[in-house]
mmCIF file of C-alpha atoms and ligand atoms in Angstrom:
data_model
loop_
_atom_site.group_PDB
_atom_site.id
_atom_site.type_symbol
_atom_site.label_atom_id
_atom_site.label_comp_id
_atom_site.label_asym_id
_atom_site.label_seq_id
_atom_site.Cartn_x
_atom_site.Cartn_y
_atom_site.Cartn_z
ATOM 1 C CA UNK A 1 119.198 5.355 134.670
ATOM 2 C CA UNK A 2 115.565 4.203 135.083
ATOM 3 C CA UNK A 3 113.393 5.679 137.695
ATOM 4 C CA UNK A 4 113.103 3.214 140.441
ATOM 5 C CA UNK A 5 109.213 2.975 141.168
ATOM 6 C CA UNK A 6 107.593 1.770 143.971
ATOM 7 C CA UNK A 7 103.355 2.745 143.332
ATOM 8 C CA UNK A 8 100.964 2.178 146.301
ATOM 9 C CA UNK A 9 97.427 2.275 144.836
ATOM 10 C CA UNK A 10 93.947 1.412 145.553
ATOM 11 C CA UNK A 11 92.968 0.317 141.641
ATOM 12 C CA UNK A 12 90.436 1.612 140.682
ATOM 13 C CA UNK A 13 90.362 2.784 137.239
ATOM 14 C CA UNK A 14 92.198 5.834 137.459
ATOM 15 C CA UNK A 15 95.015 3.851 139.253
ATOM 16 C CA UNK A 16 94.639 1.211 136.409
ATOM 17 C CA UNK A 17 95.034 3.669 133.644
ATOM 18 C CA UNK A 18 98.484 5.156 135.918
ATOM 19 C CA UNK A 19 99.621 1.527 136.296
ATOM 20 C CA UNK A 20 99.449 1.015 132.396
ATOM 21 C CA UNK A 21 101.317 4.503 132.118
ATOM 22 C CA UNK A 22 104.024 3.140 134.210
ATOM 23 C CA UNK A 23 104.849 -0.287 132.525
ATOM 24 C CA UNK A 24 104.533 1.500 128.855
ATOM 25 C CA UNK A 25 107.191 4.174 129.862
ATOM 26 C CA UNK A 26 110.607 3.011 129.193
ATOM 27 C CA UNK A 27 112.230 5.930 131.490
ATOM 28 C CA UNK A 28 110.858 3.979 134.723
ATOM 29 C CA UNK A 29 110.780 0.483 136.417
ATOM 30 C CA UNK A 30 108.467 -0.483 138.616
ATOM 31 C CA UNK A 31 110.002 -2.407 141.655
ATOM 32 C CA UNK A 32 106.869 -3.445 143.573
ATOM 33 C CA UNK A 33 103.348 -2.206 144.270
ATOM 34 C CA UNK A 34 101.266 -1.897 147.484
ATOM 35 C CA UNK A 35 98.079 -2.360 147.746
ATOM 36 C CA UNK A 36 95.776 -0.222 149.998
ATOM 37 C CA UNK A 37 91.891 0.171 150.690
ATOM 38 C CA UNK A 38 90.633 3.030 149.350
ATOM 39 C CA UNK A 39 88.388 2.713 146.408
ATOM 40 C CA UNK A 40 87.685 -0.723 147.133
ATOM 41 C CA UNK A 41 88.497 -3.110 149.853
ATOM 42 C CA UNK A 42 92.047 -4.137 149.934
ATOM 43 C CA UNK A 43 91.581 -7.834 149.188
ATOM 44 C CA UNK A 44 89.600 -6.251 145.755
ATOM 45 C CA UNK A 45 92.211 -3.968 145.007
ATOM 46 C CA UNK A 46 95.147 -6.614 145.504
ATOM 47 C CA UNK A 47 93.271 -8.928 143.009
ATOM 48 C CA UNK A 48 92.998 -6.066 140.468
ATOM 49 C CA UNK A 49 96.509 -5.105 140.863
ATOM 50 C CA UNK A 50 97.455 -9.201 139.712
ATOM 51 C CA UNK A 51 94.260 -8.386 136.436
ATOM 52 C CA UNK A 52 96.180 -5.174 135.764
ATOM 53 C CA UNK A 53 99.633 -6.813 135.777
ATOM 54 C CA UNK A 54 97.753 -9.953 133.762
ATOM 55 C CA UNK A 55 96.614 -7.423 131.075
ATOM 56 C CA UNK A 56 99.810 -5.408 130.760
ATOM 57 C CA UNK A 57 102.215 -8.462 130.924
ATOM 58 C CA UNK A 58 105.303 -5.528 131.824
ATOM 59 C CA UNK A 59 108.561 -7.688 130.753
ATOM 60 C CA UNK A 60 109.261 -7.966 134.413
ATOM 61 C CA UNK A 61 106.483 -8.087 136.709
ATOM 62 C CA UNK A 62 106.689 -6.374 140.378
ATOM 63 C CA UNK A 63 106.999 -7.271 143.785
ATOM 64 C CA UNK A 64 103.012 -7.465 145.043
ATOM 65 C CA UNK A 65 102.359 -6.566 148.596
ATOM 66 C CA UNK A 66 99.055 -6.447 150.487
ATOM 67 C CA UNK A 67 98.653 -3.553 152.267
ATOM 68 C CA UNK A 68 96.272 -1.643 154.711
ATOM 69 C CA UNK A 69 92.534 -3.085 155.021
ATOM 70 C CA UNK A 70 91.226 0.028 156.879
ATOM 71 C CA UNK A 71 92.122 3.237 157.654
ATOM 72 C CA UNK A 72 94.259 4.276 160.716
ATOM 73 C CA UNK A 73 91.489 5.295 163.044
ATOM 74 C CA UNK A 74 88.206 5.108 160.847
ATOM 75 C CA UNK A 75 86.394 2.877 158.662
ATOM 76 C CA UNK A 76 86.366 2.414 155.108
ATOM 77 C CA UNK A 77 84.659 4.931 152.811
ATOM 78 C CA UNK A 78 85.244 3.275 149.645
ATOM 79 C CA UNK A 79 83.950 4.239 145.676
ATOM 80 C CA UNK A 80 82.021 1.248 144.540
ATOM 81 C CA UNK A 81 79.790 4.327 142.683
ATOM 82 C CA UNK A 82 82.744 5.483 140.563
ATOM 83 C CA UNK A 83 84.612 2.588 139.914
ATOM 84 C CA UNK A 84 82.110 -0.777 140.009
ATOM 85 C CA UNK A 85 81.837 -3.045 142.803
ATOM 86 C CA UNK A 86 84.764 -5.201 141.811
ATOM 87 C CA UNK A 87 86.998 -1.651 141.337
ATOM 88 C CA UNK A 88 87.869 -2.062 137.447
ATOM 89 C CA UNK A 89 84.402 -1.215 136.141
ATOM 90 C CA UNK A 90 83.222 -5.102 136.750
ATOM 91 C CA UNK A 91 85.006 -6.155 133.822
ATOM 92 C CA UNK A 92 85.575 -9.230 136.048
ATOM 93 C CA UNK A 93 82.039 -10.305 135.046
ATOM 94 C CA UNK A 94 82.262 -9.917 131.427
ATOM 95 C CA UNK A 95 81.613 -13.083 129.679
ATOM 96 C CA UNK A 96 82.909 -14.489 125.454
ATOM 97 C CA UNK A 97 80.028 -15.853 123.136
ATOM 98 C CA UNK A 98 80.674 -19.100 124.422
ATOM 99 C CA UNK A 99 80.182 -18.303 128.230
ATOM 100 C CA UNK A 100 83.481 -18.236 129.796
ATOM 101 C CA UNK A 101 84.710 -15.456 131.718
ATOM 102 C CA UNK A 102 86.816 -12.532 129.664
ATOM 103 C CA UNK A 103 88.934 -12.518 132.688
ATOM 104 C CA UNK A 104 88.986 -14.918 134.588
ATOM 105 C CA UNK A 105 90.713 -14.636 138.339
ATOM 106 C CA UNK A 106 94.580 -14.227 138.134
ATOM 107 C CA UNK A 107 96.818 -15.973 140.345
ATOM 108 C CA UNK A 108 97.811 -14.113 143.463
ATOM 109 C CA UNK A 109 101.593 -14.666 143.546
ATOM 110 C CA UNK A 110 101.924 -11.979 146.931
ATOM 111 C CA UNK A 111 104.904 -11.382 148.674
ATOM 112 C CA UNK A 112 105.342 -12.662 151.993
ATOM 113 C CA UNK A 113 105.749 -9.014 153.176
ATOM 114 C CA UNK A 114 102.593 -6.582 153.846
ATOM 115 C CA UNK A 115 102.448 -3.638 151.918
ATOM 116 C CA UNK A 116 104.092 -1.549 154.772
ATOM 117 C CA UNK A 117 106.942 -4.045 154.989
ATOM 118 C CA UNK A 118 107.269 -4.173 150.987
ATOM 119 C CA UNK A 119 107.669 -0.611 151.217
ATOM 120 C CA UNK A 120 110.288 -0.380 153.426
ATOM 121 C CA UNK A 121 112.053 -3.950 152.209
ATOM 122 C CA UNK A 122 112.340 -1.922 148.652
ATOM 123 C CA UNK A 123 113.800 0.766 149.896
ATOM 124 C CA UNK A 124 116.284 -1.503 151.260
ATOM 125 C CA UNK A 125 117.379 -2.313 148.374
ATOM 126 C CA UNK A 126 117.245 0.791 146.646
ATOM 127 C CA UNK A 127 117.982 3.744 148.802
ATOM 128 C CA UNK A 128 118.368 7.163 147.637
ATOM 129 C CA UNK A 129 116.909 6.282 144.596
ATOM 130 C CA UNK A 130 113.397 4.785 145.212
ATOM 131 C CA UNK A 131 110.726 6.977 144.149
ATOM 132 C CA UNK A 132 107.096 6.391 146.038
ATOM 133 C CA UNK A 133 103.855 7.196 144.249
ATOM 134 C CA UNK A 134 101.553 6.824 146.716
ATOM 135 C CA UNK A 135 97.690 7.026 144.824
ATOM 136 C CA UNK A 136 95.249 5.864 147.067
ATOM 137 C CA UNK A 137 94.818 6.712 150.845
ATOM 138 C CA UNK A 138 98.362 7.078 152.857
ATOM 139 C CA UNK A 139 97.097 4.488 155.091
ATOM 140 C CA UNK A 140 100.536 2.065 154.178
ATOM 141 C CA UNK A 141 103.121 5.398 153.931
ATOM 142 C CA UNK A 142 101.955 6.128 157.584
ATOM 143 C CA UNK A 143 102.340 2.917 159.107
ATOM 144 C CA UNK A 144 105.726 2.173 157.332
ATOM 145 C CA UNK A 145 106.440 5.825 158.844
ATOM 146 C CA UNK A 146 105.552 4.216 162.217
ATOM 147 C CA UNK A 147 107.355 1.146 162.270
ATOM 148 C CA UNK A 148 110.556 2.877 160.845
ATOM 149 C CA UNK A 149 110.804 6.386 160.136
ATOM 150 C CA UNK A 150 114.700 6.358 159.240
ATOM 151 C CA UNK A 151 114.369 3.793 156.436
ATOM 152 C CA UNK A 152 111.892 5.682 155.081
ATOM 153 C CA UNK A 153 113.695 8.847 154.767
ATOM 154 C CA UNK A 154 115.875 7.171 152.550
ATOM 155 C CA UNK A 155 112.947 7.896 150.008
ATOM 156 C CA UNK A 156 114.227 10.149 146.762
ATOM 157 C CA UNK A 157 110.980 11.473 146.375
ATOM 158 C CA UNK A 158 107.716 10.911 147.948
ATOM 159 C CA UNK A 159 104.642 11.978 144.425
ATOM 160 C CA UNK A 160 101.055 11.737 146.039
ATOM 161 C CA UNK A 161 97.565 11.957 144.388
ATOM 162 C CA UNK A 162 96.313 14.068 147.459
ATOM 163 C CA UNK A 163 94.498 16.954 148.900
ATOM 164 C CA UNK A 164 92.793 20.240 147.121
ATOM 165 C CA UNK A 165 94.436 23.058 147.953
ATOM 166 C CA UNK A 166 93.099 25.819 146.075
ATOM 167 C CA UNK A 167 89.824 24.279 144.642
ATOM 168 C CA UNK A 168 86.785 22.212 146.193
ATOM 169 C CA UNK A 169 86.886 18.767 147.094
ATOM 170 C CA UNK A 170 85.425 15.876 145.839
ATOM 171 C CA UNK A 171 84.169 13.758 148.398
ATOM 172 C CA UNK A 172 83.023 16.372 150.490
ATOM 173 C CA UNK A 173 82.815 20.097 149.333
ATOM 174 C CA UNK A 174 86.278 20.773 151.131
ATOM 175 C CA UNK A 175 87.577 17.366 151.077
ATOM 176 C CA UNK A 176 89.653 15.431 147.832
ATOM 177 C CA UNK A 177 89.050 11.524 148.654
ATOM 178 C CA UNK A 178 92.205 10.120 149.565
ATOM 179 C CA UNK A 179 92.578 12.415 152.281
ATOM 180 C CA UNK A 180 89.195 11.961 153.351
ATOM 181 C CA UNK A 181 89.387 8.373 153.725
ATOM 182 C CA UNK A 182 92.015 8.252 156.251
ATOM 183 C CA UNK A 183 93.090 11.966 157.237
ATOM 184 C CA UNK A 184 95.505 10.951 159.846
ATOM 185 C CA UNK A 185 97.459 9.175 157.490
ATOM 186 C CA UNK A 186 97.607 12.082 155.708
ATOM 187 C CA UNK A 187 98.696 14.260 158.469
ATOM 188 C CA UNK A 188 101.412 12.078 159.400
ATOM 189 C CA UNK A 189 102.534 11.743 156.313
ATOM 190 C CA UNK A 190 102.843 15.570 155.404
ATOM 191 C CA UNK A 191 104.087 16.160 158.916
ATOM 192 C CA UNK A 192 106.896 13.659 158.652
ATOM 193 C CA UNK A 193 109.480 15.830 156.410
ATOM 194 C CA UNK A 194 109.168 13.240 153.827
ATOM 195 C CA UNK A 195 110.411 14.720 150.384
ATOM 196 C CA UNK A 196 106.596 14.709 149.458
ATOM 197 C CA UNK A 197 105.690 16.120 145.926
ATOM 198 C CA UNK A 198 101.943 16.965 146.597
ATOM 199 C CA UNK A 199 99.341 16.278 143.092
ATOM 200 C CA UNK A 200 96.095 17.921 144.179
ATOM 201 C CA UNK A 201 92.900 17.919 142.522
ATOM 202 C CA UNK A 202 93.980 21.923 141.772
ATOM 203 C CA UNK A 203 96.331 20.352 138.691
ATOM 204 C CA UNK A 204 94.511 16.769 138.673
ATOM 205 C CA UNK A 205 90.766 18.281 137.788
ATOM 206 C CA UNK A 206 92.107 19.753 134.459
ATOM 207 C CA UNK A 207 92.957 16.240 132.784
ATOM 208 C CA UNK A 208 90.102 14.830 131.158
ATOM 209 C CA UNK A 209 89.626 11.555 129.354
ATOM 210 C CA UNK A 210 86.948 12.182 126.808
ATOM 211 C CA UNK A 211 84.996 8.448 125.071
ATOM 212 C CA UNK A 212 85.437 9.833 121.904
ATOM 213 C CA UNK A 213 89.486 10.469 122.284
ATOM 214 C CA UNK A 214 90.108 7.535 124.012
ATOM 215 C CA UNK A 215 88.066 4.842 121.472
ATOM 216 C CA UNK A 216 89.469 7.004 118.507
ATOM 217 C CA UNK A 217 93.195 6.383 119.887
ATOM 218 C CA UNK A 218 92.492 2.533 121.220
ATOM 219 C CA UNK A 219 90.957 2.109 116.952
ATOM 220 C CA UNK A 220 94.485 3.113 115.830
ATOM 221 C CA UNK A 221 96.316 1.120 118.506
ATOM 222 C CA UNK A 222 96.511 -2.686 117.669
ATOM 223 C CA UNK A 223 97.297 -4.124 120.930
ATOM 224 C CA UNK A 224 95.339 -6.840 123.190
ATOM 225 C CA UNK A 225 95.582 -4.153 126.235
ATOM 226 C CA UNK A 226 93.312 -1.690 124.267
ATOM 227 C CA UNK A 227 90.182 -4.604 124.864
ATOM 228 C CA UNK A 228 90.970 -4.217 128.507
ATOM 229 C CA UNK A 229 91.563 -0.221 128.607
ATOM 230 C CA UNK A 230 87.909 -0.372 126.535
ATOM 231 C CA UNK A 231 86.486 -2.609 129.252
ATOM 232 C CA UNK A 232 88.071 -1.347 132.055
ATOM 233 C CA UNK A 233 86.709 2.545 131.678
ATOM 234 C CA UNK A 234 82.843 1.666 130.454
ATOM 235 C CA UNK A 235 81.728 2.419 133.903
ATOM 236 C CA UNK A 236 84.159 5.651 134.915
ATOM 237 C CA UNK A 237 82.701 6.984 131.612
ATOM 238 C CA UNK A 238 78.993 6.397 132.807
ATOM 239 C CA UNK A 239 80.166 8.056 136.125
ATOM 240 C CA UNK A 240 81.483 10.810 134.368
ATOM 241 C CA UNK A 241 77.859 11.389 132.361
ATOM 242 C CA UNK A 242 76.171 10.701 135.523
ATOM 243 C CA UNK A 243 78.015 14.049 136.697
ATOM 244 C CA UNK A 244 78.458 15.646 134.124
ATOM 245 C CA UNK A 245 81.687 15.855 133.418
ATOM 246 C CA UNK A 246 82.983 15.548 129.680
ATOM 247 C CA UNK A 247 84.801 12.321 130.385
ATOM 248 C CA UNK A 248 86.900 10.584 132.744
ATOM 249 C CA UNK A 249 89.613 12.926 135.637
ATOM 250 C CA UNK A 250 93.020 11.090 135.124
ATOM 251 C CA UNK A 251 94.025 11.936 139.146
ATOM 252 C CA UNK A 252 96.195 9.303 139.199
ATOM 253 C CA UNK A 253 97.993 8.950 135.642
ATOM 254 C CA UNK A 254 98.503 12.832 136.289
ATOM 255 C CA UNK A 255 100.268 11.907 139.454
ATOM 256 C CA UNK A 256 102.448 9.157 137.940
ATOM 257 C CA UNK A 257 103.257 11.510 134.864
ATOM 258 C CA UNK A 258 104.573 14.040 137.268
ATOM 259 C CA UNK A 259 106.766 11.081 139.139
ATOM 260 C CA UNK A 260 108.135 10.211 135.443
ATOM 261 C CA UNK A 261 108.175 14.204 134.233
ATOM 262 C CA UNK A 262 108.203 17.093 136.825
ATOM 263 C CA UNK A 263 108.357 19.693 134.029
ATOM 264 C CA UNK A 264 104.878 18.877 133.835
ATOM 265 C CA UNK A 265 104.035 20.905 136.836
ATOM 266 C CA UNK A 266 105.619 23.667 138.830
ATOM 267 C CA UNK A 267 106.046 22.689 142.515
ATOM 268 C CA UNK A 268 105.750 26.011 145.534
ATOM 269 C CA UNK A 269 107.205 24.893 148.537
ATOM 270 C CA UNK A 270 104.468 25.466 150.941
ATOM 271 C CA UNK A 271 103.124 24.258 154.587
ATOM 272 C CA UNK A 272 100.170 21.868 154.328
ATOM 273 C CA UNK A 273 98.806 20.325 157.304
ATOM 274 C CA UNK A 274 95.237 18.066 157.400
ATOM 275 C CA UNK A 275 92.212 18.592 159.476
ATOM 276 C CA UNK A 276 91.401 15.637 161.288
ATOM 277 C CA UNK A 277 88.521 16.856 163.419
ATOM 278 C CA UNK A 278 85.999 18.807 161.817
ATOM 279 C CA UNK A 279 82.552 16.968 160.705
ATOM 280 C CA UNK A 280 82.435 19.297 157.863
ATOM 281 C CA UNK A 281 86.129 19.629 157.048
ATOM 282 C CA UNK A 282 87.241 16.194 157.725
ATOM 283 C CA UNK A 283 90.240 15.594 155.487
ATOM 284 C CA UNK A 284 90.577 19.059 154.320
ATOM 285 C CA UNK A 285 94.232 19.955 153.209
ATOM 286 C CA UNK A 286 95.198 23.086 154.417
ATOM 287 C CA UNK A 287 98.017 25.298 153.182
ATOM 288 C CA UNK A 288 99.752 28.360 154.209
ATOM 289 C CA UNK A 289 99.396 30.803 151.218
ATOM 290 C CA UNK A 290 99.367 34.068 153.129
ATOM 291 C CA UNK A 291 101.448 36.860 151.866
ATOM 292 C CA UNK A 292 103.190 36.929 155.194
ATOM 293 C CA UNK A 293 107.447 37.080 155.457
ATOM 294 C CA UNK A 294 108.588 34.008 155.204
ATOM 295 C CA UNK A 295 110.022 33.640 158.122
ATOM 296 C CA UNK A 296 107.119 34.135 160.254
ATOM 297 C CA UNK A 297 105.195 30.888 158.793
ATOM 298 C CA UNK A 298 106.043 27.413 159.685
ATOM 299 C CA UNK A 299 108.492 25.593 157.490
ATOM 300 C CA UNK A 300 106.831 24.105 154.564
ATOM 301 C CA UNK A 301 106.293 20.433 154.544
ATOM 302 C CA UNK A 302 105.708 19.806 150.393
ATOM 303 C CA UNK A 303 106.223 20.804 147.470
ATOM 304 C CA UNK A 304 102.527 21.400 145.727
ATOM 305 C CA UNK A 305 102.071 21.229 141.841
ATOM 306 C CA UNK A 306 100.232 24.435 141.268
ATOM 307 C CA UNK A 307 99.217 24.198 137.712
ATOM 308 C CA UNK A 308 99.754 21.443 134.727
ATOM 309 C CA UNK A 309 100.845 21.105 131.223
ATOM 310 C CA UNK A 310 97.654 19.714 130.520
ATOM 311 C CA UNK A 311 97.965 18.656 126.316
ATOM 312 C CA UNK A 312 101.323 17.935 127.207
ATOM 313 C CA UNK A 313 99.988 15.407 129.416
ATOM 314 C CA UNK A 314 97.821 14.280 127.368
ATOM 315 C CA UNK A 315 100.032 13.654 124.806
ATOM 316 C CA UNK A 316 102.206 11.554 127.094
ATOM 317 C CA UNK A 317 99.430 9.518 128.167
ATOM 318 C CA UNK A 318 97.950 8.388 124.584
ATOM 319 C CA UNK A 319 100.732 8.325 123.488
ATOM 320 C CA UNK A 320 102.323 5.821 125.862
ATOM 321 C CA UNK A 321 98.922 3.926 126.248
ATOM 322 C CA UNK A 322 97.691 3.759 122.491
ATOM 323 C CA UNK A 323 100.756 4.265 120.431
ATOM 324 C CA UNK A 324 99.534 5.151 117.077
ATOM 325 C CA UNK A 325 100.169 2.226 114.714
ATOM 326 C CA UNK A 326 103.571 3.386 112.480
HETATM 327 O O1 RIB B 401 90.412 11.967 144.499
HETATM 328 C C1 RIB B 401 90.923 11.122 143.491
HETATM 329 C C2 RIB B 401 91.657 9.969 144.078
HETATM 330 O O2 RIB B 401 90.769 9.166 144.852
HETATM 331 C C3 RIB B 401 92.229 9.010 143.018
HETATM 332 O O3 RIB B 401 93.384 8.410 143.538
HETATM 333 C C4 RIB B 401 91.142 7.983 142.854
HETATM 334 O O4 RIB B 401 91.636 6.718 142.413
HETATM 335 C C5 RIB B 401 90.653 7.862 144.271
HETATM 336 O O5 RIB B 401 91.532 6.962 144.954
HETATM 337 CA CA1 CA B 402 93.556 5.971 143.566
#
């Protein structure tokens, strides 16, 4: 039995590459994805979820739903720096010899539900058996947690991209970004008893994307997606020289390989709760590690993946995004 998908995402090029992941890996089906603000503005990262589903052409497309535009309480901090203005590396301005757009604007075919009421409309129709991947800030998971908490605990498992637990953050030097952008969405979310399987940066910081490996496996791959993977991650590999890093941090395809492989990880139950007031520690994730009985902590409220099968990973990923020609 496929795993029944539903993937809430702010694409973004790390989302991209975990959307690709999804619709090349036969153990899952993807029922619908949300769009949220996060990376981009909502109304960008709704158009690259249709370019995304344009350049993977899965046999059967999802459900679309526009989601959040802003934060709960705050404004948008979004990550034009990281990911282009448009979200997918501005591959929507890339032009053929003969002028015309590479890719030109998809139809937006969205469904009549907002991405809260998508959310809890597919798990309608699947419950017990939907599986959320939430990879962008938990601005839609909170407000379909609002309007209808019971629905949603109908949720098999809740995976988020989310949170650094035992390592610094990235935004800020405590905070990891989705949890930054909209911290009370975060706390409500982890303080809702949601079956939520917790990715932090702690497992996500470890998978690396070098150039090299990627255009080495794309050469081998004869397939029309590898000219949009190539186009797609130009800029996150600038970003990634521009910090210094030896290629581009796969947050959310480690997320979404979790969702499709847990043995990837090893989950410790463990109490996490969110700041939501401090200037400095705005968004922080903080968990309850202290060698303490038990009994005398609060319950936990997530599982937390505490370390990954990194080449593993890896593996999976290439494999499933540039099979190597037979
Ligand atoms: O901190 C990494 C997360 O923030 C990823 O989901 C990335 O896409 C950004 O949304
Ligand atoms: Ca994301």
């Amino acid at each position: 039995m496929a795993i029944r998908l539903l993937i809430d995402t702010d694409p973004g090029i790390d989302d991209a590459l975990a959307l690709l992941l999804a619709f090349r890996s036969p153990e899952c089906s993807v029922e619908a994805i949300t769009t949220v603000a996060g990376n981009v503005g909502v109304e960008r990262s709704t158009l690259n979820a249709f370019r995304i589903l344009e350049a993977a052409k899965p046999s059967r497309a999802p459900v679309v739903g526009r989601g959040a535009d802003k934060p709960l309480a705050r404004s948008l901090v979004s990550a034009p720096h990281v990911h282009g203005d448009d979200g997918l590396g501005n591959l929507g301005e890339l032009r053929e010899a003969d002028g015309s757009l590479r890719y030109p604007k998809p139809r937006l075919a969205l469904s009549p539900l907002d991405g809260p009421g998508l959310i809890l409309d597919t798990i309608d129709r699947f419950p017990a058996e939907l599986v959320l991947v939430a990879l962008g800030p938990l601005t839609n998971v909170a407000l379909a947690l609002q309007r209808d908490a019971r629905r949603m605990a109908l949720l098999r498992r809740v995976v988020i991209m989310g949170g650094a637990v035992g390592v610094p953050g990235n935004v800020t030097p405590a905070a990891e970004f989705n949890f930054y952008v909209d911290p009370e969405a975060a706390a409500q979310v982890l303080a809702s008893g949601l079956p939520v399987e917790l990715v932090p940066l702690d497992v996500t910081q470890s998978a690396i994307l070098p150039r090299s490996v990627l255009e080495q496996r794309l050469a081998m791959c004869p397939d029309p997606l590898a000219r949009f993977i190539t186009d797609m991650t130009q800029r996150g590999f600038q970003f990634a020289e521009e910090i210094g890093e030896g290629g581009i941090t796969l947050h959310d395809p480690v997320a979404l390989g979790i969702a499709l492989a847990p043995s990837l990880t090893h989950f410790e139950s463990l109490h996490v709760a969110v700041e939501c007031e401090g200037a400095l520690t705005r968004g922080v994730s903080v968990a309850d590690r202290r060698a303490i009985p038990v009994g005398r902590k609060a319950p936990a409220t997530c599982r937390v993946a505490r370390w990954l099968r990194t080449d593993a990973f890896l593996d999976l990923f290439l494999n499933r995004l540039c099979p190597a020609s037979s």
